PDB file of C-alpha atoms in Angstrom:
ATOM      1  CA  ALA V   1      54.347 -61.689  94.764  1.00  0.00           C
ATOM      2  CA  GLN V   2      53.661 -58.968  92.339  1.00  0.00           C
ATOM      3  CA  LYS V   3      50.500 -56.768  92.557  1.00  0.00           C
ATOM      4  CA  VAL V   4      49.054 -53.804  90.651  1.00  0.00           C
ATOM      5  CA  THR V   5      46.226 -51.746  92.039  1.00  0.00           C
ATOM      6  CA  GLN V   6      44.090 -49.297  90.093  1.00  0.00           C
ATOM      7  CA  ALA V   7      41.807 -47.917  92.685  1.00  0.00           C
ATOM      8  CA  GLN V   8      39.542 -46.051  90.286  1.00  0.00           C
ATOM      9  CA  THR V   9      37.100 -48.462  88.743  1.00  0.00           C
ATOM     10  CA  GLU V  10      35.254 -45.879  86.604  1.00  0.00           C
ATOM     11  CA  ILE V  11      35.949 -42.276  85.721  1.00  0.00           C
ATOM     12  CA  SER V  12      33.541 -40.060  83.758  1.00  0.00           C
ATOM     13  CA  VAL V  13      34.609 -36.645  82.435  1.00  0.00           C
ATOM     14  CA  VAL V  14      33.494 -34.116  79.989  1.00  0.00           C
ATOM     15  CA  GLU V  15      35.454 -33.573  76.758  1.00  0.00           C
ATOM     16  CA  LYS V  16      38.482 -31.309  77.124  1.00  0.00           C
ATOM     17  CA  GLU V  17      38.872 -32.001  80.909  1.00  0.00           C
ATOM     18  CA  ASP V  18      42.208 -33.398  82.099  1.00  0.00           C
ATOM     19  CA  VAL V  19      42.025 -36.774  83.806  1.00  0.00           C
ATOM     20  CA  THR V  20      44.561 -38.765  85.752  1.00  0.00           C
ATOM     21  CA  LEU V  21      44.501 -42.570  86.085  1.00  0.00           C
ATOM     22  CA  ASP V  22      46.294 -43.903  89.191  1.00  0.00           C
ATOM     23  CA  CYS V  23      48.352 -46.981  89.436  1.00  0.00           C
ATOM     24  CA  VAL V  24      50.184 -48.358  92.488  1.00  0.00           C
ATOM     25  CA  TYR V  25      52.295 -51.452  92.322  1.00  0.00           C
ATOM     26  CA  GLU V  26      54.083 -53.899  94.571  1.00  0.00           C
ATOM     27  CA  THR V  27      57.118 -56.013  93.681  1.00  0.00           C
ATOM     28  CA  ARG V  28      60.197 -57.522  95.323  1.00  0.00           C
ATOM     29  CA  ASP V  29      62.135 -57.469  92.062  1.00  0.00           C
ATOM     30  CA  THR V  30      64.858 -54.824  91.770  1.00  0.00           C
ATOM     31  CA  THR V  31      64.487 -54.833  88.023  1.00  0.00           C
ATOM     32  CA  TYR V  32      60.991 -54.410  86.684  1.00  0.00           C
ATOM     33  CA  TYR V  33      58.958 -52.861  83.935  1.00  0.00           C
ATOM     34  CA  LEU V  34      55.697 -50.894  84.079  1.00  0.00           C
ATOM     35  CA  PHE V  35      53.216 -50.569  81.217  1.00  0.00           C
ATOM     36  CA  TRP V  36      49.974 -48.961  80.274  1.00  0.00           C
ATOM     37  CA  TYR V  37      47.572 -50.542  77.864  1.00  0.00           C
ATOM     38  CA  LYS V  38      44.364 -49.286  76.411  1.00  0.00           C
ATOM     39  CA  GLN V  39      41.412 -51.602  75.711  1.00  0.00           C
ATOM     40  CA  PRO V  40      38.689 -50.195  73.460  1.00  0.00           C
ATOM     41  CA  PRO V  41      35.321 -52.006  73.200  1.00  0.00           C
ATOM     42  CA  SER V  42      36.816 -54.198  70.399  1.00  0.00           C
ATOM     43  CA  GLY V  43      38.846 -55.972  73.082  1.00  0.00           C
ATOM     44  CA  GLU V  44      42.390 -55.628  71.767  1.00  0.00           C
ATOM     45  CA  LEU V  45      44.951 -54.402  74.287  1.00  0.00           C
ATOM     46  CA  VAL V  46      46.788 -51.486  72.747  1.00  0.00           C
ATOM     47  CA  PHE V  47      50.310 -50.784  74.059  1.00  0.00           C
ATOM     48  CA  LEU V  48      50.775 -47.116  75.215  1.00  0.00           C
ATOM     49  CA  ILE V  49      53.993 -46.916  77.157  1.00  0.00           C
ATOM     50  CA  ARG V  50      56.700 -48.970  78.924  1.00  0.00           C
ATOM     51  CA  ARG V  51      59.003 -47.817  81.707  1.00  0.00           C
ATOM     52  CA  ASN V  52      61.824 -49.611  83.439  1.00  0.00           C
ATOM     53  CA  SER V  53      62.580 -49.331  87.083  1.00  0.00           C
ATOM     54  CA  PHE V  54      65.797 -47.478  86.487  1.00  0.00           C
ATOM     55  CA  ASP V  55      64.247 -44.640  84.651  1.00  0.00           C
ATOM     56  CA  GLU V  56      62.036 -42.285  86.668  1.00  0.00           C
ATOM     57  CA  GLN V  57      61.983 -39.599  84.096  1.00  0.00           C
ATOM     58  CA  ASN V  58      58.463 -38.470  83.268  1.00  0.00           C
ATOM     59  CA  GLU V  59      57.312 -38.833  79.717  1.00  0.00           C
ATOM     60  CA  ILE V  60      54.983 -36.850  77.484  1.00  0.00           C
ATOM     61  CA  SER V  61      53.549 -38.059  74.234  1.00  0.00           C
ATOM     62  CA  GLY V  62      51.062 -35.616  72.770  1.00  0.00           C
ATOM     63  CA  ARG V  63      48.119 -35.341  75.135  1.00  0.00           C
ATOM     64  CA  TYR V  64      49.409 -38.326  77.204  1.00  0.00           C
ATOM     65  CA  SER V  65      51.887 -38.050  80.046  1.00  0.00           C
ATOM     66  CA  TRP V  66      53.174 -40.451  82.641  1.00  0.00           C
ATOM     67  CA  ASN V  67      54.528 -39.822  86.120  1.00  0.00           C
ATOM     68  CA  PHE V  68      56.640 -42.654  87.534  1.00  0.00           C
ATOM     69  CA  GLN V  69      57.560 -42.270  91.212  1.00  0.00           C
ATOM     70  CA  LYS V  70      59.538 -45.145  92.651  1.00  0.00           C
ATOM     71  CA  SER V  71      59.390 -43.653  96.205  1.00  0.00           C
ATOM     72  CA  THR V  72      55.618 -44.117  96.248  1.00  0.00           C
ATOM     73  CA  SER V  73      55.523 -47.073  93.858  1.00  0.00           C
ATOM     74  CA  SER V  74      53.218 -45.275  91.517  1.00  0.00           C
ATOM     75  CA  PHE V  75      52.940 -44.899  87.838  1.00  0.00           C
ATOM     76  CA  ASN V  76      50.118 -42.498  87.012  1.00  0.00           C
ATOM     77  CA  PHE V  77      48.804 -41.635  83.602  1.00  0.00           C
ATOM     78  CA  THR V  78      47.332 -38.303  82.647  1.00  0.00           C
ATOM     79  CA  ILE V  79      45.311 -37.399  79.574  1.00  0.00           C
ATOM     80  CA  THR V  80      45.224 -33.772  78.824  1.00  0.00           C
ATOM     81  CA  ALA V  81      42.218 -32.192  77.048  1.00  0.00           C
ATOM     82  CA  SER V  82      40.443 -35.580  76.855  1.00  0.00           C
ATOM     83  CA  GLN V  83      38.457 -36.510  73.770  1.00  0.00           C
ATOM     84  CA  VAL V  84      35.546 -38.893  73.211  1.00  0.00           C
ATOM     85  CA  VAL V  85      37.903 -41.248  71.448  1.00  0.00           C
ATOM     86  CA  ASP V  86      39.870 -41.695  74.683  1.00  0.00           C
ATOM     87  CA  SER V  87      36.915 -43.645  76.101  1.00  0.00           C
ATOM     88  CA  ALA V  88      38.117 -47.141  76.883  1.00  0.00           C
ATOM     89  CA  VAL V  89      39.422 -49.318  79.720  1.00  0.00           C
ATOM     90  CA  TYR V  90      42.973 -48.533  80.707  1.00  0.00           C
ATOM     91  CA  PHE V  91      45.203 -51.193  82.322  1.00  0.00           C
ATOM     92  CA  CYS V  92      48.420 -50.678  84.272  1.00  0.00           C
ATOM     93  CA  ALA V  93      50.761 -53.656  84.181  1.00  0.00           C
ATOM     94  CA  LEU V  94      53.963 -54.850  85.868  1.00  0.00           C
ATOM     95  CA  SER V  95      56.539 -57.225  84.533  1.00  0.00           C
ATOM     96  CA  GLY V  96      59.516 -58.436  86.468  1.00  0.00           C
ATOM     97  CA  ARG V  97      61.964 -61.272  86.606  1.00  0.00           C
ATOM     98  CA  PHE V  98      60.089 -64.350  87.826  1.00  0.00           C
ATOM     99  CA  ARG V  99      62.383 -65.687  90.393  1.00  0.00           C
ATOM    100  CA  GLU V 100      61.445 -69.414  90.236  1.00  0.00           C
ATOM    101  CA  THR V 101      61.503 -69.865  86.459  1.00  0.00           C
ATOM    102  CA  SER V 102      62.967 -68.077  83.559  1.00  0.00           C
ATOM    103  CA  GLY V 103      60.733 -65.780  81.621  1.00  0.00           C
ATOM    104  CA  SER V 104      58.428 -63.155  82.857  1.00  0.00           C
ATOM    105  CA  ARG V 105      54.750 -62.394  82.905  1.00  0.00           C
ATOM    106  CA  LEU V 106      52.539 -59.254  82.989  1.00  0.00           C
ATOM    107  CA  THR V 107      50.643 -58.738  86.209  1.00  0.00           C
ATOM    108  CA  PHE V 108      47.614 -56.432  85.379  1.00  0.00           C
ATOM    109  CA  GLY V 109      45.583 -54.067  87.589  1.00  0.00           C
ATOM    110  CA  GLU V 110      41.861 -54.323  87.606  1.00  0.00           C
ATOM    111  CA  GLY V 111      41.531 -51.514  84.986  1.00  0.00           C
ATOM    112  CA  THR V 112      39.857 -48.180  84.905  1.00  0.00           C
ATOM    113  CA  GLN V 113      36.928 -47.527  82.679  1.00  0.00           C
ATOM    114  CA  LEU V 114      37.245 -44.013  81.326  1.00  0.00           C
ATOM    115  CA  THR V 115      34.172 -42.385  79.721  1.00  0.00           C
ATOM    116  CA  VAL V 116      34.601 -39.071  77.970  1.00  0.00           C
ATOM    117  CA  ASN V 117      31.309 -37.421  77.312  1.00  0.00           C
ATOM    118  CA  PRO V 118      30.866 -34.792  74.562  1.00  0.00           C
TER     119      PRO V 118
ATOM    120  CA  LYS T   1      54.320 -55.355  59.727  1.00  0.00           C
ATOM    121  CA  ALA T   2      51.159 -57.375  60.480  1.00  0.00           C
ATOM    122  CA  GLY T   3      50.081 -57.496  64.100  1.00  0.00           C
ATOM    123  CA  VAL T   4      49.258 -60.478  66.248  1.00  0.00           C
ATOM    124  CA  THR T   5      46.337 -62.398  64.725  1.00  0.00           C
ATOM    125  CA  GLN T   6      43.989 -64.735  66.549  1.00  0.00           C
ATOM    126  CA  THR T   7      41.405 -67.229  65.224  1.00  0.00           C
ATOM    127  CA  PRO T   8      38.644 -67.706  65.600  1.00  0.00           C
ATOM    128  CA  ARG T   9      37.399 -64.369  66.924  1.00  0.00           C
ATOM    129  CA  TYR T  10      34.271 -65.778  68.404  1.00  0.00           C
ATOM    130  CA  LEU T  11      33.356 -69.297  69.557  1.00  0.00           C
ATOM    131  CA  ILE T  12      30.385 -70.934  71.177  1.00  0.00           C
ATOM    132  CA  LYS T  13      30.861 -74.255  72.813  1.00  0.00           C
ATOM    133  CA  THR T  14      28.910 -76.397  75.292  1.00  0.00           C
ATOM    134  CA  ARG T  15      30.057 -77.764  78.554  1.00  0.00           C
ATOM    135  CA  GLY T  16      32.264 -80.864  78.285  1.00  0.00           C
ATOM    136  CA  GLN T  17      33.551 -80.032  74.853  1.00  0.00           C
ATOM    137  CA  GLN T  18      37.070 -78.965  74.021  1.00  0.00           C
ATOM    138  CA  VAL T  19      38.367 -76.059  72.117  1.00  0.00           C
ATOM    139  CA  THR T  20      41.539 -75.002  70.296  1.00  0.00           C
ATOM    140  CA  LEU T  21      42.510 -71.332  69.827  1.00  0.00           C
ATOM    141  CA  SER T  22      45.160 -70.202  67.481  1.00  0.00           C
ATOM    142  CA  CYS T  23      47.614 -67.272  67.568  1.00  0.00           C
ATOM    143  CA  SER T  24      50.070 -66.036  64.969  1.00  0.00           C
ATOM    144  CA  PRO T  25      52.697 -63.665  66.351  1.00  0.00           C
ATOM    145  CA  ILE T  26      54.231 -60.638  64.837  1.00  0.00           C
ATOM    146  CA  SER T  27      56.837 -61.711  62.267  1.00  0.00           C
ATOM    147  CA  GLY T  28      60.178 -62.153  64.034  1.00  0.00           C
ATOM    148  CA  HIS T  29      58.694 -62.520  67.542  1.00  0.00           C
ATOM    149  CA  ARG T  30      59.568 -65.810  69.171  1.00  0.00           C
ATOM    150  CA  SER T  31      57.680 -65.535  72.410  1.00  0.00           C
ATOM    151  CA  VAL T  32      53.982 -66.024  72.747  1.00  0.00           C
ATOM    152  CA  SER T  33      51.922 -65.570  75.850  1.00  0.00           C
ATOM    153  CA  TRP T  34      48.300 -66.317  76.620  1.00  0.00           C
ATOM    154  CA  TYR T  35      45.940 -64.462  79.021  1.00  0.00           C
ATOM    155  CA  GLN T  36      42.428 -65.029  80.079  1.00  0.00           C
ATOM    156  CA  GLN T  37      40.208 -62.051  80.761  1.00  0.00           C
ATOM    157  CA  THR T  38      36.965 -62.356  82.659  1.00  0.00           C
ATOM    158  CA  PRO T  39      34.804 -59.815  84.431  1.00  0.00           C
ATOM    159  CA  GLY T  40      35.411 -61.426  87.790  1.00  0.00           C
ATOM    160  CA  GLN T  41      39.054 -62.224  87.743  1.00  0.00           C
ATOM    161  CA  GLY T  42      40.351 -59.601  85.313  1.00  0.00           C
ATOM    162  CA  LEU T  43      43.331 -60.377  83.097  1.00  0.00           C
ATOM    163  CA  GLN T  44      45.267 -63.487  84.213  1.00  0.00           C
ATOM    164  CA  PHE T  45      48.322 -65.034  82.813  1.00  0.00           C
ATOM    165  CA  LEU T  46      47.971 -68.535  81.338  1.00  0.00           C
ATOM    166  CA  PHE T  47      51.383 -69.562  79.883  1.00  0.00           C
ATOM    167  CA  GLU T  48      54.221 -68.376  77.774  1.00  0.00           C
ATOM    168  CA  TYR T  49      56.116 -70.193  75.094  1.00  0.00           C
ATOM    169  CA  PHE T  50      59.531 -69.373  73.628  1.00  0.00           C
ATOM    170  CA  SER T  51      61.125 -71.405  70.834  1.00  0.00           C
ATOM    171  CA  GLU T  52      58.576 -74.156  71.245  1.00  0.00           C
ATOM    172  CA  THR T  53      59.152 -74.518  74.933  1.00  0.00           C
ATOM    173  CA  GLN T  54      56.806 -73.570  77.708  1.00  0.00           C
ATOM    174  CA  ARG T  55      58.724 -71.206  79.811  1.00  0.00           C
ATOM    175  CA  ASN T  56      56.139 -70.088  82.335  1.00  0.00           C
ATOM    176  CA  LYS T  57      52.718 -71.194  83.506  1.00  0.00           C
ATOM    177  CA  GLY T  58      50.001 -69.417  85.438  1.00  0.00           C
ATOM    178  CA  ASN T  59      47.751 -70.882  88.069  1.00  0.00           C
ATOM    179  CA  PHE T  60      45.311 -72.684  85.836  1.00  0.00           C
ATOM    180  CA  PRO T  61      44.167 -76.322  85.930  1.00  0.00           C
ATOM    181  CA  GLY T  62      45.609 -78.966  83.654  1.00  0.00           C
ATOM    182  CA  ARG T  63      42.656 -78.640  81.283  1.00  0.00           C
ATOM    183  CA  PHE T  64      44.428 -75.542  79.873  1.00  0.00           C
ATOM    184  CA  SER T  65      47.323 -76.469  77.710  1.00  0.00           C
ATOM    185  CA  GLY T  66      49.286 -75.000  74.896  1.00  0.00           C
ATOM    186  CA  ARG T  67      52.001 -75.477  72.356  1.00  0.00           C
ATOM    187  CA  GLN T  68      54.173 -73.578  70.014  1.00  0.00           C
ATOM    188  CA  PHE T  69      55.287 -74.584  66.548  1.00  0.00           C
ATOM    189  CA  SER T  70      58.640 -73.977  64.834  1.00  0.00           C
ATOM    190  CA  ASN T  71      57.154 -70.968  62.983  1.00  0.00           C
ATOM    191  CA  SER T  72      56.345 -69.429  66.402  1.00  0.00           C
ATOM    192  CA  ARG T  73      52.601 -69.893  65.912  1.00  0.00           C
ATOM    193  CA  SER T  74      50.883 -70.992  69.039  1.00  0.00           C
ATOM    194  CA  GLU T  75      47.698 -72.868  69.981  1.00  0.00           C
ATOM    195  CA  MET T  76      45.971 -73.259  73.291  1.00  0.00           C
ATOM    196  CA  ASN T  77      43.574 -76.018  74.122  1.00  0.00           C
ATOM    197  CA  VAL T  78      40.971 -76.183  76.819  1.00  0.00           C
ATOM    198  CA  SER T  79      39.474 -79.622  77.399  1.00  0.00           C
ATOM    199  CA  THR T  80      36.211 -80.475  79.273  1.00  0.00           C
ATOM    200  CA  LEU T  81      34.941 -76.936  79.075  1.00  0.00           C
ATOM    201  CA  GLU T  82      33.221 -75.458  82.043  1.00  0.00           C
ATOM    202  CA  LEU T  83      30.831 -72.446  82.157  1.00  0.00           C
ATOM    203  CA  GLY T  84      33.516 -70.490  83.995  1.00  0.00           C
ATOM    204  CA  ASP T  85      35.806 -70.825  80.962  1.00  0.00           C
ATOM    205  CA  SER T  86      33.745 -68.289  79.165  1.00  0.00           C
ATOM    206  CA  ALA T  87      36.201 -65.427  78.617  1.00  0.00           C
ATOM    207  CA  LEU T  88      38.193 -63.283  76.264  1.00  0.00           C
ATOM    208  CA  TYR T  89      41.458 -65.114  75.476  1.00  0.00           C
ATOM    209  CA  LEU T  90      44.258 -62.815  74.514  1.00  0.00           C
ATOM    210  CA  CYS T  91      47.533 -63.740  72.896  1.00  0.00           C
ATOM    211  CA  ALA T  92      50.533 -61.527  73.040  1.00  0.00           C
ATOM    212  CA  SER T  93      53.907 -61.740  71.227  1.00  0.00           C
ATOM    213  CA  ARG T  94      57.283 -60.204  71.749  1.00  0.00           C
ATOM    214  CA  THR T  95      60.835 -60.536  70.470  1.00  0.00           C
ATOM    215  CA  GLY T  96      62.308 -61.805  73.772  1.00  0.00           C
ATOM    216  CA  GLU T  97      62.236 -61.694  77.513  1.00  0.00           C
ATOM    217  CA  GLN T  98      61.493 -58.312  79.145  1.00  0.00           C
ATOM    218  CA  GLU T  99      60.474 -56.807  75.817  1.00  0.00           C
ATOM    219  CA  THR T 100      57.104 -55.276  75.300  1.00  0.00           C
ATOM    220  CA  GLN T 101      54.164 -57.646  74.666  1.00  0.00           C
ATOM    221  CA  TYR T 102      51.861 -56.797  71.751  1.00  0.00           C
ATOM    222  CA  PHE T 103      48.366 -58.128  71.953  1.00  0.00           C
ATOM    223  CA  GLY T 104      46.049 -59.625  69.359  1.00  0.00           C
ATOM    224  CA  PRO T 105      42.325 -58.901  69.167  1.00  0.00           C
ATOM    225  CA  GLY T 106      41.414 -61.947  71.264  1.00  0.00           C
ATOM    226  CA  THR T 107      39.048 -64.803  70.942  1.00  0.00           C
ATOM    227  CA  ARG T 108      35.756 -64.526  72.749  1.00  0.00           C
ATOM    228  CA  LEU T 109      34.717 -67.931  74.021  1.00  0.00           C
ATOM    229  CA  LEU T 110      31.244 -68.609  75.328  1.00  0.00           C
ATOM    230  CA  VAL T 111      30.529 -71.894  77.027  1.00  0.00           C
ATOM    231  CA  LEU T 112      26.845 -72.827  77.260  1.00  0.00           C
TER     232      LEU T 112
END
């Protein structure tokens, strides 16, 4: 079975602080994909990044960066110089080949509510 | 390109009624998945359709069903509504298996 754990339920920071959101996953698939989504109060899940299990190279996109470490089954997300607009719930998700049937599904973590205060 | 659209955005029903939610995927996307989001259970996978065929199903009772049309639009139906069905229902589309899923704004269902 697949599982994603986001141990931080809520994080509150002051604007311009750096913040790291943790994500730990479990899977028996050898090929899998990891994602981060952002959910603002409006409810829509906004795609941020996708990583496949073969690519452990860290990625930076503006103020966002991601650290994928297969050895510790972690895929952490860092926001540098946080802004009020970053306030949202952030979800880490895992997708892998579903052994019993064709197709795949996303398994989500519980989400981390990030509040950035001015 | 227009994103995933879902209708209606808000819905209020009473116990025992049934409801149909609609999802129009991004143009060119043939796969549509449905997820339920509740405060207690989080985001849970309902089912996935690809080329009008249900390809995968989550652990939900038979009251939850869905279908996909030839134009890739999808509907999900919940019969005999229960209070616990109150949730945000999210639809996602993608071009194919293992590709990134893009989500719609969701339908907020309240069952009274």
